[in-house]
mmCIF file of C-alpha atoms in Angstrom:
data_model
loop_
_atom_site.group_PDB
_atom_site.id
_atom_site.type_symbol
_atom_site.label_atom_id
_atom_site.label_comp_id
_atom_site.label_asym_id
_atom_site.label_seq_id
_atom_site.Cartn_x
_atom_site.Cartn_y
_atom_site.Cartn_z
ATOM 1 C CA MET A 1296 9.804 -24.556 13.890
ATOM 2 C CA GLU A 1297 9.461 -25.476 17.520
ATOM 3 C CA ASN A 1298 10.597 -28.556 19.370
ATOM 4 C CA ILE A 1299 8.760 -29.804 22.429
ATOM 5 C CA ASP A 1300 10.234 -28.524 25.684
ATOM 6 C CA ASN A 1301 9.518 -30.734 28.688
ATOM 7 C CA THR A 1302 10.494 -28.032 31.177
ATOM 8 C CA ALA A 1303 7.635 -27.315 33.566
ATOM 9 C CA ALA A 1304 6.028 -23.889 33.363
ATOM 10 C CA GLU A 1305 7.267 -23.035 36.851
ATOM 11 C CA SER A 1306 7.296 -19.692 38.602
ATOM 12 C CA ALA A 1307 10.399 -17.758 39.540
ATOM 13 C CA PRO A 1308 11.962 -18.972 42.817
ATOM 14 C CA GLU A 1309 11.456 -16.828 45.896
ATOM 15 C CA GLY A 1310 13.947 -13.996 46.010
ATOM 16 C CA PHE A 1311 14.447 -13.937 42.232
ATOM 17 C CA PHE A 1312 13.238 -11.410 39.664
ATOM 18 C CA ARG A 1313 11.736 -12.702 36.412
ATOM 19 C CA ILE A 1314 12.871 -10.513 33.524
ATOM 20 C CA ALA A 1315 11.451 -10.664 29.996
ATOM 21 C CA LEU A 1316 13.380 -9.419 26.964
ATOM 22 C CA GLY A 1317 12.445 -8.612 23.399
ATOM 23 C CA VAL A 1318 15.184 -9.941 21.129
ATOM 24 C CA GLU A 1319 16.130 -9.470 17.491
ATOM 25 C CA TYR A 1320 18.723 -11.521 15.643
ATOM 26 C CA LYS A 1321 20.050 -12.458 12.247
ATOM 27 C CA GLY A 1322 20.249 -16.230 12.319
ATOM 28 C CA SER A 1323 22.590 -16.743 9.362
ATOM 29 C CA ARG A 1324 25.699 -17.762 11.306
ATOM 30 C CA TYR A 1325 23.980 -19.634 14.135
ATOM 31 C CA ARG A 1326 22.821 -23.237 14.413
ATOM 32 C CA GLY A 1327 19.456 -21.990 15.577
ATOM 33 C CA TRP A 1328 18.216 -20.620 18.874
ATOM 34 C CA GLN A 1329 18.912 -23.596 21.136
ATOM 35 C CA ARG A 1330 22.170 -24.039 23.020
ATOM 36 C CA GLN A 1331 24.147 -26.951 21.551
ATOM 37 C CA ALA A 1332 26.038 -29.695 23.361
ATOM 38 C CA THR A 1333 29.042 -28.971 21.141
ATOM 39 C CA SER A 1334 30.799 -25.656 20.612
ATOM 40 C CA VAL A 1335 28.787 -24.629 17.523
ATOM 41 C CA PRO A 1336 27.311 -21.122 17.855
ATOM 42 C CA SER A 1337 23.713 -20.677 19.002
ATOM 43 C CA VAL A 1338 21.685 -17.560 19.718
ATOM 44 C CA GLN A 1339 20.777 -18.804 23.200
ATOM 45 C CA GLN A 1340 24.360 -19.383 24.297
ATOM 46 C CA THR A 1341 25.546 -16.061 22.887
ATOM 47 C CA LEU A 1342 22.776 -14.130 24.628
ATOM 48 C CA GLU A 1343 23.185 -16.043 27.901
ATOM 49 C CA ASP A 1344 26.894 -15.216 27.947
ATOM 50 C CA ALA A 1345 26.174 -11.503 27.461
ATOM 51 C CA LEU A 1346 23.480 -11.395 30.154
ATOM 52 C CA SER A 1347 25.616 -13.397 32.576
ATOM 53 C CA THR A 1348 28.253 -10.688 32.268
ATOM 54 C CA VAL A 1349 25.660 -8.015 33.112
ATOM 55 C CA ALA A 1350 24.253 -10.054 36.028
ATOM 56 C CA ASP A 1351 27.692 -11.128 37.249
ATOM 57 C CA SER A 1352 26.181 -14.602 37.651
ATOM 58 C CA PRO A 1353 24.970 -17.379 35.300
ATOM 59 C CA VAL A 1354 21.760 -16.665 33.347
ATOM 60 C CA VAL A 1355 19.576 -19.352 31.744
ATOM 61 C CA LEU A 1356 17.080 -18.265 29.091
ATOM 62 C CA HIS A 1357 13.673 -19.623 28.051
ATOM 63 C CA CYS A 1358 12.291 -18.488 24.690
ATOM 64 C CA ALA A 1359 8.864 -18.243 23.076
ATOM 65 C CA GLY A 1360 9.907 -20.172 19.965
ATOM 66 C CA ARG A 1361 13.017 -22.179 19.121
ATOM 67 C CA THR A 1362 14.008 -20.983 15.665
ATOM 68 C CA ASP A 1363 16.050 -23.222 13.349
ATOM 69 C CA ALA A 1364 19.511 -22.672 11.900
ATOM 70 C CA GLY A 1365 19.523 -19.678 9.568
ATOM 71 C CA VAL A 1366 16.116 -18.385 10.716
ATOM 72 C CA HIS A 1367 15.834 -14.795 11.959
ATOM 73 C CA ALA A 1368 13.745 -13.026 14.595
ATOM 74 C CA CYS A 1369 12.618 -9.475 15.158
ATOM 75 C CA GLY A 1370 10.001 -10.309 17.784
ATOM 76 C CA GLN A 1371 11.452 -13.121 19.880
ATOM 77 C CA VAL A 1372 10.502 -13.026 23.584
ATOM 78 C CA VAL A 1373 12.648 -14.650 26.263
ATOM 79 C CA HIS A 1374 12.756 -14.659 30.061
ATOM 80 C CA PHE A 1375 15.249 -15.437 32.804
ATOM 81 C CA ASP A 1376 15.368 -15.402 36.605
ATOM 82 C CA THR A 1377 18.009 -13.494 38.543
ATOM 83 C CA ARG A 1378 18.838 -12.050 41.938
ATOM 84 C CA ALA A 1379 20.811 -9.249 40.296
ATOM 85 C CA VAL A 1380 19.314 -5.789 40.713
ATOM 86 C CA ARG A 1381 19.586 -3.824 37.469
ATOM 87 C CA SER A 1382 17.430 -1.197 35.813
ATOM 88 C CA MET A 1383 15.567 -2.253 32.677
ATOM 89 C CA LYS A 1384 17.801 0.090 30.706
ATOM 90 C CA GLY A 1385 20.769 -1.542 32.378
ATOM 91 C CA TRP A 1386 19.707 -4.996 31.176
ATOM 92 C CA THR A 1387 19.049 -3.730 27.650
ATOM 93 C CA MET A 1388 22.151 -1.603 27.174
ATOM 94 C CA GLY A 1389 24.427 -3.906 29.149
ATOM 95 C CA ALA A 1390 23.428 -6.909 27.040
ATOM 96 C CA ASN A 1391 23.857 -5.016 23.769
ATOM 97 C CA ILE A 1392 27.345 -3.844 24.704
ATOM 98 C CA ASN A 1393 28.359 -7.483 25.149
ATOM 99 C CA LEU A 1394 26.542 -8.894 22.107
ATOM 100 C CA PRO A 1395 27.793 -9.302 18.523
ATOM 101 C CA HIS A 1396 26.334 -7.115 15.782
ATOM 102 C CA ASP A 1397 23.738 -9.692 14.688
ATOM 103 C CA ILE A 1398 21.882 -9.999 18.035
ATOM 104 C CA SER A 1399 20.128 -7.102 19.765
ATOM 105 C CA VAL A 1400 17.966 -6.720 22.873
ATOM 106 C CA ALA A 1401 15.125 -4.314 22.051
ATOM 107 C CA TRP A 1402 13.571 -4.006 25.520
ATOM 108 C CA ALA A 1403 13.557 -5.457 29.046
ATOM 109 C CA GLN A 1404 10.693 -5.654 31.525
ATOM 110 C CA GLU A 1405 10.204 -7.196 34.959
ATOM 111 C CA MET A 1406 7.342 -9.681 34.877
ATOM 112 C CA PRO A 1407 5.174 -11.502 37.443
ATOM 113 C CA ALA A 1408 6.773 -14.633 38.831
ATOM 114 C CA HIS A 1409 4.359 -16.903 36.914
ATOM 115 C CA PHE A 1410 5.071 -15.424 33.466
ATOM 116 C CA HIS A 1411 6.687 -17.864 31.028
ATOM 117 C CA ALA A 1412 7.888 -16.800 27.586
ATOM 118 C CA ARG A 1413 6.794 -20.021 25.934
ATOM 119 C CA PHE A 1414 3.977 -21.522 27.975
ATOM 120 C CA LYS A 1415 2.022 -18.293 28.463
ATOM 121 C CA ALA A 1416 2.128 -17.401 24.749
ATOM 122 C CA VAL A 1417 -1.242 -17.630 22.981
ATOM 123 C CA ALA A 1418 -0.112 -16.968 19.395
ATOM 124 C CA ARG A 1419 3.010 -16.630 17.281
ATOM 125 C CA ARG A 1420 3.445 -14.837 13.998
ATOM 126 C CA TYR A 1421 6.012 -15.407 11.259
ATOM 127 C CA ARG A 1422 6.819 -13.699 7.994
ATOM 128 C CA TYR A 1423 8.516 -15.404 5.081
ATOM 129 C CA VAL A 1424 10.123 -12.913 2.686
ATOM 130 C CA ILE A 1425 10.803 -13.791 -0.951
ATOM 131 C CA TYR A 1426 12.841 -11.687 -3.376
ATOM 132 C CA ASN A 1427 11.207 -12.400 -6.729
ATOM 133 C CA ASP A 1428 13.423 -11.436 -9.647
ATOM 134 C CA GLN A 1429 15.457 -13.156 -12.362
ATOM 135 C CA ILE A 1430 18.682 -11.702 -10.975
ATOM 136 C CA ARG A 1431 20.085 -12.850 -7.654
ATOM 137 C CA PRO A 1432 20.248 -9.917 -5.198
ATOM 138 C CA ALA A 1433 23.668 -8.770 -4.032
ATOM 139 C CA HIS A 1434 22.147 -7.291 -0.872
ATOM 140 C CA LEU A 1435 20.020 -9.040 1.774
ATOM 141 C CA GLY A 1436 21.329 -12.324 0.402
ATOM 142 C CA GLN A 1437 21.008 -14.061 3.786
ATOM 143 C CA GLU A 1438 17.856 -12.254 4.859
ATOM 144 C CA VAL A 1439 15.483 -13.106 2.023
ATOM 145 C CA THR A 1440 14.809 -16.172 -0.087
ATOM 146 C CA TRP A 1441 15.532 -15.573 -3.754
ATOM 147 C CA ASN A 1442 13.146 -17.108 -6.281
ATOM 148 C CA HIS A 1443 13.930 -16.396 -9.931
ATOM 149 C CA ARG A 1444 10.637 -17.758 -11.300
ATOM 150 C CA PRO A 1445 7.839 -15.193 -11.778
ATOM 151 C CA LEU A 1446 5.415 -15.844 -8.912
ATOM 152 C CA ASP A 1447 1.688 -15.170 -9.166
ATOM 153 C CA VAL A 1448 0.626 -13.748 -5.794
ATOM 154 C CA GLU A 1449 -3.079 -14.158 -6.578
ATOM 155 C CA ARG A 1450 -2.636 -17.901 -7.104
ATOM 156 C CA MET A 1451 -0.604 -18.137 -3.901
ATOM 157 C CA SER A 1452 -3.292 -16.264 -1.966
ATOM 158 C CA LEU A 1453 -6.051 -18.535 -3.251
ATOM 159 C CA ALA A 1454 -4.021 -21.614 -2.318
ATOM 160 C CA ALA A 1455 -3.362 -20.206 1.163
ATOM 161 C CA GLU A 1456 -7.115 -20.138 1.881
ATOM 162 C CA TYR A 1457 -7.192 -23.938 1.959
ATOM 163 C CA LEU A 1458 -4.822 -23.916 4.924
ATOM 164 C CA LEU A 1459 -6.757 -21.538 7.169
ATOM 165 C CA GLY A 1460 -8.363 -22.875 10.330
ATOM 166 C CA VAL A 1461 -7.874 -26.096 12.272
ATOM 167 C CA HIS A 1462 -6.281 -28.951 10.312
ATOM 168 C CA ASP A 1463 -3.961 -31.902 10.586
ATOM 169 C CA PHE A 1464 -0.721 -30.457 9.157
ATOM 170 C CA SER A 1465 1.189 -33.752 8.986
ATOM 171 C CA ALA A 1466 2.078 -33.038 5.338
ATOM 172 C CA PHE A 1467 3.819 -29.820 6.445
ATOM 173 C CA ARG A 1468 5.852 -31.111 9.398
ATOM 174 C CA ALA A 1469 9.472 -32.227 9.436
ATOM 175 C CA GLY A 1470 10.268 -35.880 9.997
ATOM 176 C CA GLN A 1471 12.083 -35.028 13.243
ATOM 177 C CA CYS A 1472 9.180 -32.947 14.601
ATOM 178 C CA GLN A 1473 8.513 -33.815 18.253
ATOM 179 C CA ALA A 1474 5.096 -32.168 18.616
ATOM 180 C CA LYS A 1475 2.536 -34.428 20.270
ATOM 181 C CA SER A 1476 -0.195 -33.510 17.776
ATOM 182 C CA PRO A 1477 -0.060 -32.381 14.130
ATOM 183 C CA VAL A 1478 -3.353 -30.513 14.524
ATOM 184 C CA LYS A 1479 -2.831 -26.742 14.520
ATOM 185 C CA ASN A 1480 -5.007 -23.668 14.019
ATOM 186 C CA ILE A 1481 -3.854 -21.077 11.471
ATOM 187 C CA HIS A 1482 -5.570 -17.784 12.319
ATOM 188 C CA HIS A 1483 -4.385 -15.875 9.276
ATOM 189 C CA LEU A 1484 -2.270 -16.605 6.214
ATOM 190 C CA ARG A 1485 -1.798 -13.757 3.750
ATOM 191 C CA VAL A 1486 0.405 -13.324 0.702
ATOM 192 C CA THR A 1487 1.220 -9.796 -0.499
ATOM 193 C CA ARG A 1488 3.602 -8.277 -3.035
ATOM 194 C CA HIS A 1489 5.653 -5.143 -2.367
ATOM 195 C CA GLY A 1490 7.692 -4.406 -5.473
ATOM 196 C CA LYS A 1491 10.057 -7.357 -5.890
ATOM 197 C CA MET A 1492 9.344 -8.577 -2.367
ATOM 198 C CA ILE A 1493 6.624 -11.134 -1.651
ATOM 199 C CA VAL A 1494 5.646 -11.614 1.998
ATOM 200 C CA ILE A 1495 3.882 -14.662 3.405
ATOM 201 C CA ASP A 1496 2.412 -13.585 6.747
ATOM 202 C CA ILE A 1497 1.139 -16.381 8.998
ATOM 203 C CA ARG A 1498 -0.212 -16.429 12.548
ATOM 204 C CA ALA A 1499 -1.157 -19.472 14.628
ATOM 205 C CA SER A 1500 -1.313 -20.585 18.233
ATOM 206 C CA ALA A 1501 1.666 -22.883 17.613
ATOM 207 C CA PHE A 1502 3.647 -24.354 14.728
ATOM 208 C CA LEU A 1503 5.143 -27.700 13.820
ATOM 209 C CA HIS A 1504 8.831 -28.084 12.986
ATOM 210 C CA HIS A 1505 9.468 -26.594 9.496
ATOM 211 C CA MET A 1506 5.730 -25.928 9.086
ATOM 212 C CA VAL A 1507 6.063 -22.370 7.751
ATOM 213 C CA ARG A 1508 8.929 -23.256 5.414
ATOM 214 C CA ASN A 1509 6.989 -26.228 4.044
ATOM 215 C CA ILE A 1510 3.928 -24.043 3.494
ATOM 216 C CA ALA A 1511 6.146 -21.510 1.714
ATOM 217 C CA GLY A 1512 7.516 -24.260 -0.527
ATOM 218 C CA VAL A 1513 4.018 -25.325 -1.574
ATOM 219 C CA LEU A 1514 2.830 -21.753 -2.175
ATOM 220 C CA MET A 1515 5.891 -20.868 -4.271
ATOM 221 C CA THR A 1516 5.410 -24.007 -6.384
ATOM 222 C CA ILE A 1517 1.797 -22.982 -7.031
ATOM 223 C CA GLY A 1518 2.772 -19.354 -7.634
ATOM 224 C CA ALA A 1519 5.245 -20.487 -10.294
ATOM 225 C CA GLY A 1520 2.442 -22.306 -12.121
ATOM 226 C CA GLU A 1521 3.980 -25.743 -11.559
ATOM 227 C CA ARG A 1522 0.924 -26.994 -9.693
ATOM 228 C CA PRO A 1523 -2.762 -25.968 -9.621
ATOM 229 C CA VAL A 1524 -4.171 -23.876 -6.789
ATOM 230 C CA GLU A 1525 -6.097 -26.910 -5.500
ATOM 231 C CA TRP A 1526 -2.840 -28.769 -4.926
ATOM 232 C CA ALA A 1527 -2.535 -27.028 -1.534
ATOM 233 C CA ARG A 1528 -5.728 -28.750 -0.411
ATOM 234 C CA GLU A 1529 -4.576 -32.091 -1.828
ATOM 235 C CA VAL A 1530 -1.278 -31.887 0.057
ATOM 236 C CA LEU A 1531 -3.077 -30.952 3.273
ATOM 237 C CA GLU A 1532 -5.591 -33.776 2.982
ATOM 238 C CA SER A 1533 -2.899 -36.345 2.157
ATOM 239 C CA ARG A 1534 -1.282 -35.900 5.593
ATOM 240 C CA ASP A 1535 1.871 -37.172 3.911
ATOM 241 C CA ARG A 1536 5.030 -35.036 3.837
ATOM 242 C CA ARG A 1537 6.195 -36.816 0.663
ATOM 243 C CA THR A 1538 3.364 -35.250 -1.367
ATOM 244 C CA ALA A 1539 4.484 -31.655 -0.712
ATOM 245 C CA ALA A 1540 7.193 -29.412 -2.146
ATOM 246 C CA PRO A 1541 10.787 -29.271 -0.854
ATOM 247 C CA THR A 1542 11.279 -27.310 2.361
ATOM 248 C CA ALA A 1543 11.913 -23.644 1.564
ATOM 249 C CA HIS A 1544 15.223 -22.027 2.515
ATOM 250 C CA PRO A 1545 15.474 -20.726 6.117
ATOM 251 C CA PHE A 1546 16.968 -17.309 5.267
ATOM 252 C CA GLY A 1547 13.596 -15.756 4.369
ATOM 253 C CA LEU A 1548 11.895 -16.701 7.642
ATOM 254 C CA TYR A 1549 11.360 -14.315 10.580
ATOM 255 C CA LEU A 1550 9.645 -14.729 13.946
ATOM 256 C CA VAL A 1551 7.984 -11.315 14.090
ATOM 257 C CA GLN A 1552 5.547 -11.380 17.010
ATOM 258 C CA VAL A 1553 4.560 -13.357 20.093
ATOM 259 C CA GLU A 1554 1.222 -12.661 21.765
ATOM 260 C CA TYR A 1555 0.306 -13.248 25.416
ATOM 261 C CA GLN A 1556 -2.701 -13.342 27.678
ATOM 262 C CA ASP A 1557 -4.125 -9.928 28.576
ATOM 263 C CA GLU A 1558 -2.637 -10.014 32.083
ATOM 264 C CA PHE A 1559 0.853 -9.695 30.589
ATOM 265 C CA VAL A 1560 1.464 -6.305 29.000
ATOM 266 C CA LEU A 1561 4.734 -6.223 27.082
ATOM 267 C CA PRO A 1562 6.318 -3.380 25.118
ATOM 268 C CA GLN A 1563 5.090 -3.158 21.518
ATOM 269 C CA ARG A 1564 7.301 -2.388 18.534
ATOM 270 C CA TYR A 1565 6.623 -2.381 14.822
ATOM 271 C CA ILE A 1566 6.386 -5.782 13.217
ATOM 272 C CA GLY A 1567 9.476 -6.410 11.088
ATOM 273 C CA PRO A 1568 11.709 -7.253 9.460
ATOM 274 C CA HIS A 1569 13.220 -3.772 9.406
ATOM 275 C CA PHE A 1570 13.465 -3.447 5.632
ATOM 276 C CA LEU A 1571 9.690 -3.962 5.341
ATOM 277 C CA THR A 1572 8.675 -1.159 7.692
ATOM 278 C CA GLY A 1573 6.697 1.426 5.789
ATOM 279 C CA TYR A 1574 4.626 -1.148 3.898
ATOM 280 C CA GLU A 1575 1.405 -0.190 5.673
ATOM 281 C CA SER A 1576 -0.633 -2.685 3.647
ATOM 282 C CA LEU A 1577 1.069 -5.480 5.571
ATOM 283 C CA ALA A 1578 -0.843 -4.407 8.664
ATOM 284 C CA ALA A 1579 -3.910 -2.753 7.169
ATOM 285 C CA ASP A 1580 -6.333 -5.480 8.282
ATOM 286 C CA ASP A 1581 -4.575 -6.402 11.502
ATOM 287 C CA PRO A 1582 -5.098 -3.931 14.372
ATOM 288 C CA GLN A 1583 -2.369 -5.582 16.434
ATOM 289 C CA ALA A 1584 0.310 -4.920 13.857
ATOM 290 C CA ILE A 1585 2.532 -1.872 14.253
ATOM 291 C CA CYS A 1586 4.457 -0.867 11.140
#
């Protein structure tokens, strides 16, 4: 999910404004968030180019979470420093005019000089969306993960309980994960069905690389009846990636919310993705969720 960033959590230089943005994007045609050394498309580079046009000077972005290739976001938070004087509407509308259809800036806000999109975040929330039907969907094909096997949400929910709290998630991390510690704290992990859609909703202070997709792979295997509910605990306790299920497809994964310390008040929007708005039960037991 996230790679380690060695950049210091430094304040904006004197004479610069620190601007935060809320960003949405469809990750299907990008090689992830992070700017690449080669010419392959990335969300960061595309957004930096658009903002640099608005600022009439180079813009470098820092994000709350580096999403992988094919992964989406409807609650990404980024920041940049600039000397350019623009209204917040100017940053938002100016960026959107210069962006392709699959990236959108939802809001802009000037922040204190010591705000940092990544290092000041206290929690991140993802949703993994599964389309559960025998027939492959013609629509949303790159925005949901299709699973043709009938999935038992109750079994998936029971299995998810084993993963709550503070654990060593070595069995759920990618081999190339650069995190210093595999120990993470999952605050909530819920599985709900909404017609043919199944949503895995997970919130933690931080995530390992591929952690959510590996959790989704285990829960779908259990939901399909291929493994017992207790297998989730066995995988967790093994601390061995080889004991778990294959990594789930990236298209169903969304970064939906980033939370910050109380001193930083950012604009709040509904928690996506957009096609799930209206499912009030997704947020019924979470006062911070806006649907």
